[in-house]
PDB file of C-alpha atoms and ligand atoms in Angstrom:
ATOM      1  CA  MET A 167     -16.592 -31.723 -55.222  1.00 44.00           C
ATOM      2  CA  CYS A 168     -17.088 -31.647 -58.724  1.00 47.00           C
ATOM      3  CA  VAL A 169     -20.356 -30.029 -58.684  1.00 47.00           C
ATOM      4  CA  ALA A 170     -19.542 -27.561 -55.947  1.00 48.00           C
ATOM      5  CA  PHE A 171     -16.831 -26.114 -57.679  1.00 46.00           C
ATOM      6  CA  ARG A 172     -19.106 -25.437 -60.610  1.00 52.00           C
ATOM      7  CA  LYS A 173     -21.484 -23.815 -58.288  1.00 50.00           C
ATOM      8  CA  VAL A 174     -18.427 -21.381 -56.836  1.00 47.00           C
ATOM      9  CA  PHE A 175     -17.263 -20.571 -60.161  1.00 46.00           C
ATOM     10  CA  PHE A 176     -20.640 -19.965 -61.300  1.00 46.00           C
ATOM     11  CA  VAL A 177     -21.879 -17.762 -58.436  1.00 47.00           C
ATOM     12  CA  SER A 178     -18.317 -16.198 -59.316  1.00 49.00           C
ATOM     13  CA  PHE A 179     -18.982 -15.557 -63.111  1.00 45.00           C
ATOM     14  CA  VAL A 180     -21.966 -14.364 -62.200  1.00 45.00           C
ATOM     15  CA  SER A 181     -21.179 -11.624 -59.508  1.00 46.00           C
ATOM     16  CA  PHE A 182     -18.321 -10.597 -62.101  1.00 43.00           C
ATOM     17  CA  VAL A 183     -20.585 -10.038 -64.659  1.00 43.00           C
ATOM     18  CA  PHE A 184     -22.756  -7.938 -62.474  1.00 43.00           C
ATOM     19  CA  ALA A 185     -20.517  -5.608 -61.234  1.00 44.00           C
ATOM     20  CA  PHE A 186     -18.592  -5.338 -64.456  1.00 41.00           C
ATOM     21  CA  SER A 187     -22.132  -4.232 -66.080  1.00 40.00           C
ATOM     22  CA  SER A 188     -23.129  -1.856 -63.194  1.00 41.00           C
ATOM     23  CA  SER A 189     -19.644  -0.082 -63.273  1.00 40.00           C
ATOM     24  CA  SER A 190     -19.854   0.321 -67.345  1.00 38.00           C
ATOM     25  CA  PHE A 191     -23.790   1.110 -67.835  1.00 45.00           C
ATOM     26  CA  ALA A 192     -25.436   2.408 -64.751  1.00 53.00           C
ATOM     27  CA  GLN A 193     -23.174   6.030 -65.141  1.00 77.00           C
ATOM     28  CA  ALA A 194     -23.844   8.048 -62.459  1.00 77.00           C
ATOM     29  CA  ARG A 195     -24.951  11.632 -62.777  1.00 95.00           C
ATOM     30  CA  LYS A 196     -24.206  14.482 -60.093  1.00 98.00           C
ATOM     31  CA  VAL A 197     -27.105  17.099 -60.365  1.00 98.00           C
ATOM     32  CA  TYR A 198     -25.730  20.980 -58.896  1.00 98.00           C
ATOM     33  CA  VAL A 199     -29.089  22.370 -57.850  1.00 98.00           C
ATOM     34  CA  SER A 200     -28.492  26.354 -57.006  1.00 98.00           C
ATOM     35  CA  VAL A 201     -31.700  28.069 -54.956  1.00 98.00           C
ATOM     36  CA  ASP A 202     -32.180  31.721 -54.711  1.00 98.00           C
ATOM     37  CA  MET A 203     -35.507  33.392 -53.027  1.00 98.00           C
ATOM     38  CA  GLU A 204     -36.788  36.128 -55.050  1.00 97.00           C
ATOM     39  CA  GLY A 205     -38.261  33.960 -57.761  1.00 98.00           C
ATOM     40  CA  ILE A 206     -39.776  30.965 -55.603  1.00 98.00           C
ATOM     41  CA  SER A 207     -43.189  30.244 -56.351  1.00 98.00           C
ATOM     42  CA  GLY A 208     -45.403  32.295 -53.748  1.00 97.00           C
ATOM     43  CA  VAL A 209     -42.641  34.430 -52.904  1.00 97.00           C
ATOM     44  CA  VAL A 210     -44.159  37.863 -53.867  1.00 95.00           C
ATOM     45  CA  GLY A 211     -43.306  40.624 -50.767  1.00 88.00           C
ATOM     46  CA  ASP A 212     -39.928  42.043 -49.582  1.00 84.00           C
ATOM     47  CA  ASP A 213     -41.075  41.296 -45.742  1.00 89.00           C
ATOM     48  CA  GLN A 214     -40.373  37.492 -46.760  1.00 93.00           C
ATOM     49  CA  THR A 215     -36.617  37.402 -47.986  1.00 93.00           C
ATOM     50  CA  SER A 216     -34.783  38.329 -44.402  1.00 92.00           C
ATOM     51  CA  VAL A 217     -34.190  36.916 -41.689  1.00 91.00           C
ATOM     52  CA  GLY A 218     -36.364  38.241 -38.844  1.00 92.00           C
ATOM     53  CA  GLN A 219     -39.164  39.589 -41.057  1.00 93.00           C
ATOM     54  CA  PRO A 220     -42.417  38.539 -40.295  1.00 91.00           C
ATOM     55  CA  GLU A 221     -43.513  36.186 -43.304  1.00 94.00           C
ATOM     56  CA  TYR A 222     -39.676  34.761 -43.459  1.00 96.00           C
ATOM     57  CA  GLY A 223     -40.641  31.812 -42.264  1.00 96.00           C
ATOM     58  CA  ARG A 224     -42.955  30.885 -45.007  1.00 96.00           C
ATOM     59  CA  SER A 225     -40.967  31.543 -47.723  1.00 97.00           C
ATOM     60  CA  ARG A 226     -38.101  29.367 -46.696  1.00 97.00           C
ATOM     61  CA  LYS A 227     -40.725  26.528 -46.974  1.00 98.00           C
ATOM     62  CA  LEU A 228     -41.902  27.862 -49.783  1.00 98.00           C
ATOM     63  CA  MET A 229     -38.209  27.756 -51.205  1.00 98.00           C
ATOM     64  CA  ALA A 230     -37.781  24.436 -49.762  1.00 98.00           C
ATOM     65  CA  GLU A 231     -41.144  22.948 -51.777  1.00 98.00           C
ATOM     66  CA  ASP A 232     -39.624  24.156 -54.935  1.00 98.00           C
ATOM     67  CA  ALA A 233     -35.975  22.656 -54.330  1.00 98.00           C
ATOM     68  CA  ASN A 234     -37.587  19.616 -53.418  1.00 98.00           C
ATOM     69  CA  ALA A 235     -39.847  19.515 -56.796  1.00 98.00           C
ATOM     70  CA  ALA A 236     -36.818  20.190 -58.640  1.00 98.00           C
ATOM     71  CA  ILE A 237     -34.769  17.354 -56.650  1.00 98.00           C
ATOM     72  CA  ARG A 238     -37.456  14.773 -57.150  1.00 98.00           C
ATOM     73  CA  GLY A 239     -37.267  15.481 -60.800  1.00 98.00           C
ATOM     74  CA  ALA A 240     -33.729  15.366 -61.145  1.00 98.00           C
ATOM     75  CA  PHE A 241     -33.616  11.562 -59.097  1.00 98.00           C
ATOM     76  CA  GLU A 242     -36.507  10.624 -61.882  1.00 98.00           C
ATOM     77  CA  GLY A 243     -34.646  11.833 -64.704  1.00 98.00           C
ATOM     78  CA  GLY A 244     -31.619   9.577 -63.399  1.00 97.00           C
ATOM     79  CA  ALA A 245     -29.752  11.367 -60.919  1.00 98.00           C
ATOM     80  CA  THR A 246     -27.659   9.601 -58.730  1.00 98.00           C
ATOM     81  CA  GLU A 247     -25.897  12.420 -56.664  1.00 98.00           C
ATOM     82  CA  VAL A 248     -27.800  15.966 -56.116  1.00 98.00           C
ATOM     83  CA  VAL A 249     -25.901  18.846 -54.340  1.00 98.00           C
ATOM     84  CA  VAL A 250     -28.065  22.019 -53.445  1.00 98.00           C
ATOM     85  CA  ASN A 251     -26.534  25.192 -52.435  1.00 98.00           C
ATOM     86  CA  ASP A 252     -28.888  27.461 -50.726  1.00 98.00           C
ATOM     87  CA  SER A 253     -27.784  30.842 -52.692  1.00 98.00           C
ATOM     88  CA  HIS A 254     -29.992  33.421 -51.142  1.00 97.00           C
ATOM     89  CA  GLY A 255     -28.927  36.281 -48.530  1.00 93.00           C
ATOM     90  CA  SER A 256     -27.245  34.438 -45.868  1.00 94.00           C
ATOM     91  CA  GLN A 257     -27.518  31.627 -47.516  1.00 95.00           C
ATOM     92  CA  ARG A 258     -28.889  29.728 -44.509  1.00 96.00           C
ATOM     93  CA  ASN A 259     -32.485  29.702 -45.553  1.00 97.00           C
ATOM     94  CA  LEU A 260     -33.242  26.074 -46.255  1.00 98.00           C
ATOM     95  CA  LEU A 261     -33.600  23.685 -43.060  1.00 97.00           C
ATOM     96  CA  PRO A 262     -32.116  20.286 -43.918  1.00 97.00           C
ATOM     97  CA  GLU A 263     -34.754  18.653 -42.180  1.00 98.00           C
ATOM     98  CA  ASP A 264     -37.178  20.139 -44.959  1.00 98.00           C
ATOM     99  CA  LEU A 265     -35.060  18.892 -47.725  1.00 98.00           C
ATOM    100  CA  ASP A 266     -35.729  15.743 -49.856  1.00 98.00           C
ATOM    101  CA  PRO A 267     -33.530  13.494 -47.615  1.00 98.00           C
ATOM    102  CA  ARG A 268     -31.428  12.109 -50.575  1.00 98.00           C
ATOM    103  CA  ALA A 269     -29.630  15.507 -51.545  1.00 98.00           C
ATOM    104  CA  ARG A 270     -26.595  17.161 -49.626  1.00 98.00           C
ATOM    105  CA  LEU A 271     -27.154  20.972 -48.535  1.00 98.00           C
ATOM    106  CA  ILE A 272     -24.418  23.767 -48.725  1.00 98.00           C
ATOM    107  CA  SER A 273     -25.234  26.527 -46.324  1.00 97.00           C
ATOM    108  CA  HIS A 274     -23.762  29.934 -45.421  1.00 96.00           C
ATOM    109  CA  SER A 275     -22.819  33.103 -47.222  1.00 94.00           C
ATOM    110  CA  PHE A 276     -19.124  32.994 -46.470  1.00 95.00           C
ATOM    111  CA  LYS A 277     -18.104  31.156 -49.773  1.00 96.00           C
ATOM    112  CA  ARG A 278     -15.829  32.354 -52.347  1.00 96.00           C
ATOM    113  CA  HIS A 279     -17.736  31.279 -54.726  1.00 98.00           C
ATOM    114  CA  GLY A 280     -21.444  32.152 -53.811  1.00 97.00           C
ATOM    115  CA  MET A 281     -24.208  30.742 -55.677  1.00 98.00           C
ATOM    116  CA  VAL A 282     -22.209  28.471 -57.373  1.00 98.00           C
ATOM    117  CA  GLU A 283     -20.125  26.908 -53.937  1.00 98.00           C
ATOM    118  CA  GLY A 284     -18.926  23.491 -54.381  1.00 98.00           C
ATOM    119  CA  LEU A 285     -19.838  23.650 -58.308  1.00 98.00           C
ATOM    120  CA  ASP A 286     -16.861  21.934 -60.330  1.00 98.00           C
ATOM    121  CA  GLU A 287     -16.348  19.631 -63.657  1.00 97.00           C
ATOM    122  CA  THR A 288     -17.366  16.411 -61.957  1.00 97.00           C
ATOM    123  CA  PHE A 289     -21.381  17.444 -62.220  1.00 98.00           C
ATOM    124  CA  ASP A 290     -23.194  16.245 -65.054  1.00 98.00           C
ATOM    125  CA  ALA A 291     -25.728  19.324 -64.824  1.00 98.00           C
ATOM    126  CA  VAL A 292     -26.739  22.659 -63.223  1.00 98.00           C
ATOM    127  CA  ILE A 293     -30.269  23.736 -62.041  1.00 98.00           C
ATOM    128  CA  PHE A 294     -31.178  27.262 -60.906  1.00 98.00           C
ATOM    129  CA  VAL A 295     -33.958  27.653 -58.892  1.00 98.00           C
ATOM    130  CA  GLY A 296     -35.944  31.000 -57.751  1.00 98.00           C
ATOM    131  CA  TYR A 297     -34.152  32.994 -59.732  1.00 98.00           C
ATOM    132  CA  HIS A 298     -34.921  36.886 -60.409  1.00 98.00           C
ATOM    133  CA  ALA A 299     -33.994  39.741 -63.022  1.00 98.00           C
ATOM    134  CA  LYS A 300     -30.840  41.854 -62.822  1.00 98.00           C
ATOM    135  CA  ALA A 301     -30.202  44.848 -61.372  1.00 98.00           C
ATOM    136  CA  ASP A 302     -32.121  47.964 -63.483  1.00 96.00           C
ATOM    137  CA  SER A 303     -34.144  45.643 -65.294  1.00 97.00           C
ATOM    138  CA  PRO A 304     -37.233  47.647 -65.700  1.00 95.00           C
ATOM    139  CA  ARG A 305     -39.727  44.789 -65.025  1.00 96.00           C
ATOM    140  CA  GLY A 306     -38.755  42.031 -62.642  1.00 95.00           C
ATOM    141  CA  LEU A 307     -39.529  40.371 -58.988  1.00 95.00           C
ATOM    142  CA  PHE A 308     -36.660  42.348 -56.792  1.00 95.00           C
ATOM    143  CA  ALA A 309     -34.336  42.847 -59.796  1.00 96.00           C
ATOM    144  CA  HIS A 310     -30.936  43.068 -58.664  1.00 97.00           C
ATOM    145  CA  THR A 311     -27.250  41.433 -59.142  1.00 97.00           C
ATOM    146  CA  GLY A 312     -25.618  40.346 -55.959  1.00 96.00           C
ATOM    147  CA  SER A 313     -26.778  42.696 -53.729  1.00 93.00           C
ATOM    148  CA  GLY A 314     -28.426  46.431 -53.618  1.00 93.00           C
ATOM    149  CA  VAL A 315     -25.218  47.616 -53.965  1.00 96.00           C
ATOM    150  CA  VAL A 316     -24.538  46.414 -57.640  1.00 97.00           C
ATOM    151  CA  LYS A 317     -25.694  48.465 -60.779  1.00 98.00           C
ATOM    152  CA  ASP A 318     -24.295  46.423 -63.368  1.00 98.00           C
ATOM    153  CA  VAL A 319     -21.416  44.008 -63.779  1.00 98.00           C
ATOM    154  CA  ILE A 320     -20.352  43.746 -67.496  1.00 98.00           C
ATOM    155  CA  VAL A 321     -17.824  40.765 -68.567  1.00 98.00           C
ATOM    156  CA  ASN A 322     -16.486  41.299 -72.121  1.00 98.00           C
ATOM    157  CA  GLY A 323     -18.741  43.881 -72.842  1.00 98.00           C
ATOM    158  CA  ARG A 324     -21.676  42.095 -72.123  1.00 98.00           C
ATOM    159  CA  SER A 325     -23.752  42.885 -69.003  1.00 98.00           C
ATOM    160  CA  ALA A 326     -24.666  39.778 -66.813  1.00 98.00           C
ATOM    161  CA  GLY A 327     -26.846  38.963 -63.984  1.00 98.00           C
ATOM    162  CA  GLU A 328     -26.612  36.311 -61.128  1.00 98.00           C
ATOM    163  CA  GLY A 329     -27.819  33.405 -63.988  1.00 98.00           C
ATOM    164  CA  GLY A 330     -24.905  35.205 -66.187  1.00 98.00           C
ATOM    165  CA  LEU A 331     -22.152  34.920 -64.216  1.00 98.00           C
ATOM    166  CA  ASN A 332     -23.304  31.644 -62.482  1.00 98.00           C
ATOM    167  CA  THR A 333     -23.629  30.500 -66.264  1.00 98.00           C
ATOM    168  CA  MET A 334     -20.192  31.520 -67.263  1.00 98.00           C
ATOM    169  CA  MET A 335     -18.807  29.582 -63.843  1.00 98.00           C
ATOM    170  CA  ALA A 336     -20.655  26.459 -65.311  1.00 98.00           C
ATOM    171  CA  GLN A 337     -19.434  26.802 -68.740  1.00 98.00           C
ATOM    172  CA  TRP A 338     -15.638  27.022 -67.379  1.00 98.00           C
ATOM    173  CA  PHE A 339     -16.261  23.588 -65.917  1.00 98.00           C
ATOM    174  CA  GLY A 340     -17.959  22.322 -68.711  1.00 98.00           C
ATOM    175  CA  VAL A 341     -21.397  21.644 -67.306  1.00 98.00           C
ATOM    176  CA  PRO A 342     -24.635  22.604 -69.363  1.00 98.00           C
ATOM    177  CA  VAL A 343     -27.230  24.716 -67.190  1.00 98.00           C
ATOM    178  CA  VAL A 344     -30.377  22.576 -68.066  1.00 98.00           C
ATOM    179  CA  MET A 345     -33.375  24.369 -66.104  1.00 98.00           C
ATOM    180  CA  ILE A 346     -33.997  27.526 -64.530  1.00 98.00           C
ATOM    181  CA  THR A 347     -37.261  28.699 -62.302  1.00 98.00           C
ATOM    182  CA  GLY A 348     -38.325  32.154 -61.846  1.00 98.00           C
ATOM    183  CA  ASP A 349     -40.514  34.920 -62.940  1.00 98.00           C
ATOM    184  CA  ASP A 350     -40.797  35.328 -66.656  1.00 98.00           C
ATOM    185  CA  VAL A 351     -37.870  38.063 -66.640  1.00 98.00           C
ATOM    186  CA  ALA A 352     -35.355  35.909 -65.225  1.00 98.00           C
ATOM    187  CA  VAL A 353     -36.274  32.933 -67.581  1.00 98.00           C
ATOM    188  CA  GLU A 354     -36.267  35.182 -70.338  1.00 98.00           C
ATOM    189  CA  GLN A 355     -32.729  36.681 -69.318  1.00 98.00           C
ATOM    190  CA  GLN A 356     -31.527  33.246 -68.765  1.00 98.00           C
ATOM    191  CA  LYS A 357     -32.346  32.112 -72.168  1.00 98.00           C
ATOM    192  CA  GLU A 358     -29.699  35.132 -73.784  1.00 98.00           C
ATOM    193  CA  TRP A 359     -27.180  32.830 -72.206  1.00 98.00           C
ATOM    194  CA  THR A 360     -28.260  29.235 -72.605  1.00 98.00           C
ATOM    195  CA  PRO A 361     -30.717  29.059 -75.329  1.00 98.00           C
ATOM    196  CA  ASN A 362     -31.810  25.773 -74.527  1.00 97.00           C
ATOM    197  CA  VAL A 363     -32.341  26.054 -71.027  1.00 98.00           C
ATOM    198  CA  ARG A 364     -35.514  24.838 -69.842  1.00 98.00           C
ATOM    199  CA  GLY A 365     -37.376  27.373 -68.051  1.00 98.00           C
ATOM    200  CA  VAL A 366     -40.040  27.055 -65.834  1.00 98.00           C
ATOM    201  CA  VAL A 367     -42.281  30.188 -65.018  1.00 98.00           C
ATOM    202  CA  VAL A 368     -43.746  30.307 -61.652  1.00 98.00           C
ATOM    203  CA  LYS A 369     -44.908  33.874 -61.879  1.00 98.00           C
ATOM    204  CA  ARG A 370     -45.548  36.640 -64.260  1.00 98.00           C
ATOM    205  CA  ALA A 371     -43.813  39.882 -63.303  1.00 97.00           C
ATOM    206  CA  ILE A 372     -46.451  43.044 -63.713  1.00 96.00           C
ATOM    207  CA  ASN A 373     -43.336  45.489 -62.607  1.00 92.00           C
ATOM    208  CA  MET A 374     -40.463  45.194 -59.859  1.00 89.00           C
ATOM    209  CA  ARG A 375     -43.126  44.760 -56.948  1.00 92.00           C
ATOM    210  CA  ALA A 376     -46.699  43.063 -58.137  1.00 95.00           C
ATOM    211  CA  VAL A 377     -46.484  39.663 -59.746  1.00 96.00           C
ATOM    212  CA  GLU A 378     -49.138  37.469 -60.743  1.00 98.00           C
ATOM    213  CA  SER A 379     -48.685  33.964 -59.228  1.00 98.00           C
ATOM    214  CA  ARG A 380     -49.662  30.383 -60.788  1.00 98.00           C
ATOM    215  CA  PRO A 381     -51.178  27.995 -58.552  1.00 98.00           C
ATOM    216  CA  LEU A 382     -48.802  26.434 -56.097  1.00 98.00           C
ATOM    217  CA  ALA A 383     -49.624  22.635 -57.240  1.00 98.00           C
ATOM    218  CA  GLU A 384     -49.158  23.445 -60.864  1.00 98.00           C
ATOM    219  CA  ALA A 385     -45.805  25.397 -60.369  1.00 98.00           C
ATOM    220  CA  LEU A 386     -44.533  22.544 -58.254  1.00 98.00           C
ATOM    221  CA  ARG A 387     -46.047  19.954 -61.038  1.00 98.00           C
ATOM    222  CA  ASP A 388     -43.983  21.456 -63.656  1.00 98.00           C
ATOM    223  CA  ILE A 389     -41.014  22.141 -61.796  1.00 98.00           C
ATOM    224  CA  GLN A 390     -40.777  18.719 -60.881  1.00 98.00           C
ATOM    225  CA  ALA A 391     -41.321  17.360 -64.537  1.00 98.00           C
ATOM    226  CA  ALA A 392     -39.079  19.895 -66.176  1.00 98.00           C
ATOM    227  CA  ALA A 393     -36.127  18.680 -64.033  1.00 98.00           C
ATOM    228  CA  LYS A 394     -37.187  14.982 -65.322  1.00 98.00           C
ATOM    229  CA  GLU A 395     -36.592  15.597 -68.802  1.00 98.00           C
ATOM    230  CA  SER A 396     -33.740  17.795 -68.606  1.00 98.00           C
ATOM    231  CA  VAL A 397     -31.740  15.808 -66.476  1.00 98.00           C
ATOM    232  CA  GLY A 398     -32.503  12.898 -68.163  1.00 97.00           C
ATOM    233  CA  ALA A 399     -31.474  15.392 -71.456  1.00 96.00           C
ATOM    234  CA  ALA A 400     -28.558  16.689 -69.930  1.00 96.00           C
ATOM    235  CA  ARG A 401     -24.752  15.945 -71.725  1.00 94.00           C
ATOM    236  CA  LYS A 402     -21.921  17.055 -70.669  1.00 93.00           C
ATOM    237  CA  VAL A 403     -20.446  20.022 -72.838  1.00 93.00           C
ATOM    238  CA  ALA A 404     -16.912  20.890 -73.753  1.00 96.00           C
ATOM    239  CA  ARG A 405     -15.498  23.541 -70.997  1.00 97.00           C
ATOM    240  CA  GLU A 406     -15.636  27.019 -72.313  1.00 97.00           C
ATOM    241  CA  ARG A 407     -12.945  29.027 -71.294  1.00 97.00           C
ATOM    242  CA  LEU A 408     -12.055  32.523 -72.764  1.00 96.00           C
ATOM    243  CA  ALA A 409      -8.807  33.979 -73.087  1.00 96.00           C
ATOM    244  CA  SER A 410      -9.367  36.858 -70.479  1.00 98.00           C
ATOM    245  CA  TYR A 411     -12.418  37.699 -68.794  1.00 98.00           C
ATOM    246  CA  LYS A 412     -12.647  41.938 -68.391  1.00 98.00           C
ATOM    247  CA  VAL A 413     -14.861  42.849 -65.762  1.00 98.00           C
ATOM    248  CA  ARG A 414     -16.372  46.265 -65.538  1.00 98.00           C
ATOM    249  CA  MET A 415     -18.500  46.695 -62.585  1.00 98.00           C
ATOM    250  CA  GLN A 416     -20.770  49.879 -61.742  1.00 98.00           C
ATOM    251  CA  LEU A 417     -21.977  50.324 -58.166  1.00 97.00           C
ATOM    252  CA  ARG A 418     -24.457  52.880 -56.467  1.00 97.00           C
ATOM    253  CA  ASN A 419     -22.221  54.475 -54.314  1.00 96.00           C
ATOM    254  CA  PHE A 420     -18.448  55.700 -54.172  1.00 96.00           C
ATOM    255  CA  THR A 421     -17.756  54.018 -51.115  1.00 96.00           C
ATOM    256  CA  ILE A 422     -17.041  50.366 -52.720  1.00 96.00           C
ATOM    257  CA  PRO A 423     -15.231  51.862 -55.214  1.00 96.00           C
ATOM    258  CA  GLU A 424     -12.585  54.459 -53.592  1.00 95.00           C
ATOM    259  CA  VAL A 425     -12.121  51.245 -51.186  1.00 95.00           C
ATOM    260  CA  ALA A 426     -11.531  48.955 -54.001  1.00 96.00           C
ATOM    261  CA  THR A 427      -8.814  51.122 -55.435  1.00 93.00           C
ATOM    262  CA  ALA A 428      -6.269  49.419 -52.379  1.00 94.00           C
ATOM    263  CA  PHE A 429      -5.803  46.500 -54.503  1.00 94.00           C
ATOM    264  CA  SER A 430      -3.119  47.101 -57.533  1.00 93.00           C
ATOM    265  CA  GLU A 431      -5.157  45.240 -60.307  1.00 92.00           C
ATOM    266  CA  ILE A 432      -8.522  46.999 -59.538  1.00 97.00           C
ATOM    267  CA  GLN A 433      -8.635  50.685 -61.815  1.00 97.00           C
ATOM    268  CA  LEU A 434     -11.140  52.930 -61.064  1.00 97.00           C
ATOM    269  CA  VAL A 435     -12.565  54.434 -64.336  1.00 98.00           C
ATOM    270  CA  ALA A 436     -15.274  56.494 -63.038  1.00 98.00           C
ATOM    271  CA  PRO A 437     -16.353  57.790 -59.424  1.00 97.00           C
ATOM    272  CA  ASP A 438     -18.386  54.745 -59.098  1.00 98.00           C
ATOM    273  CA  THR A 439     -17.030  52.077 -61.696  1.00 98.00           C
ATOM    274  CA  VAL A 440     -14.160  49.704 -61.424  1.00 98.00           C
ATOM    275  CA  GLU A 441     -12.450  47.424 -63.832  1.00 98.00           C
ATOM    276  CA  PHE A 442     -10.128  44.560 -63.734  1.00 98.00           C
ATOM    277  CA  SER A 443      -9.048  41.558 -65.847  1.00 98.00           C
ATOM    278  CA  ARG A 444      -8.307  37.812 -64.677  1.00 98.00           C
ATOM    279  CA  THR A 445      -7.506  35.092 -67.244  1.00 97.00           C
ATOM    280  CA  SER A 446      -9.945  32.659 -65.092  1.00 98.00           C
ATOM    281  CA  MET A 447     -13.535  33.037 -64.312  1.00 98.00           C
ATOM    282  CA  PRO A 448     -13.930  31.436 -61.268  1.00 98.00           C
ATOM    283  CA  GLU A 449     -10.936  34.468 -60.319  1.00 98.00           C
ATOM    284  CA  ALA A 450     -13.114  36.891 -61.670  1.00 98.00           C
ATOM    285  CA  TYR A 451     -16.153  35.802 -59.988  1.00 98.00           C
ATOM    286  CA  ARG A 452     -14.558  35.848 -56.742  1.00 98.00           C
ATOM    287  CA  ILE A 453     -13.127  39.665 -57.246  1.00 97.00           C
ATOM    288  CA  ILE A 454     -16.955  40.423 -58.243  1.00 97.00           C
ATOM    289  CA  ARG A 455     -18.474  38.762 -54.956  1.00 97.00           C
ATOM    290  CA  VAL A 456     -15.786  40.111 -52.604  1.00 96.00           C
ATOM    291  CA  LEU A 457     -16.948  43.772 -54.299  1.00 96.00           C
ATOM    292  CA  TYR A 458     -20.443  43.309 -53.585  1.00 95.00           C
ATOM    293  CA  ARG A 459     -20.178  41.479 -50.736  1.00 94.00           C
ATOM    294  CA  PHE A 460     -17.253  41.906 -48.634  1.00 93.00           C
ATOM    295  CA  ILE A 461     -16.600  45.143 -49.109  1.00 91.00           C
ATOM    296  CA  ASN A 462     -18.565  47.619 -46.524  1.00 81.00           C
ATOM    297  CA  PRO A 463     -17.276  51.005 -45.838  1.00 76.00           C
ATOM    298  CA  ASP A 464     -20.979  51.907 -44.076  1.00 67.00           C
TER     299      ASP A 464
HETATM  300 ZN1   ZN B 298     -30.149  36.530 -56.278  1.00 69.98          ZN
END
């Protein structure tokens, strides 16, 4: 009787210690991966990046391979959960059956926060995969910001591409951007926002159209290794929230600015340029997205 009691006590004690140690020391580590297409390894032509184009099927597979390399590395670096956000065009490029089965996938472009949909304070690290240079960069494959209608987005006096805008969202939530993959210009531009980011250059932009690609297997190895290291070293940062976000957006047409004046908070400051101010970055981001994506007067 006494022996049986001791045994039960011992087993319960061991389970208690195990439960206590696993909740205290095995920390959850959530990683957010935003995947665009222009900066993916092996994507080189503009007949590869939209649905219906002859080489689109190839590039969505290549996109999944770069994403999977980052996911594998993230788990090796200690991630316990990985959320992937399809961030290109229709945002329905990544097929769930092609993706590492451990990752969750956010799809479809009808999102208020576009390329950073679902990102919040609960994440520990952000990875950008397949990113490209901002609009009007003299070099950089398929350089643009948001969509082809944008000439520039300037926030508090600073010109921002997609990497810059998404970084300000990550900073708002206090989640560090630890890694980016893309062409050399995309990586260079990201370092201006996050100097300590790990950059994996998968191709060198010769101009806006021509690139020199690295061997695919080598690029995938580097993405996986960089994800492992950067997720392993990631530390949460303090939320960075500015007093206000003053946005100036220059379009490539006069129609979007004219339609935008229907909203009283948006001022027309030139026939092709609007300005507005917000005290929250997510609010500013949503308005920027409405302007380039959801107003379509043509
Ligand atoms: Zn993009």
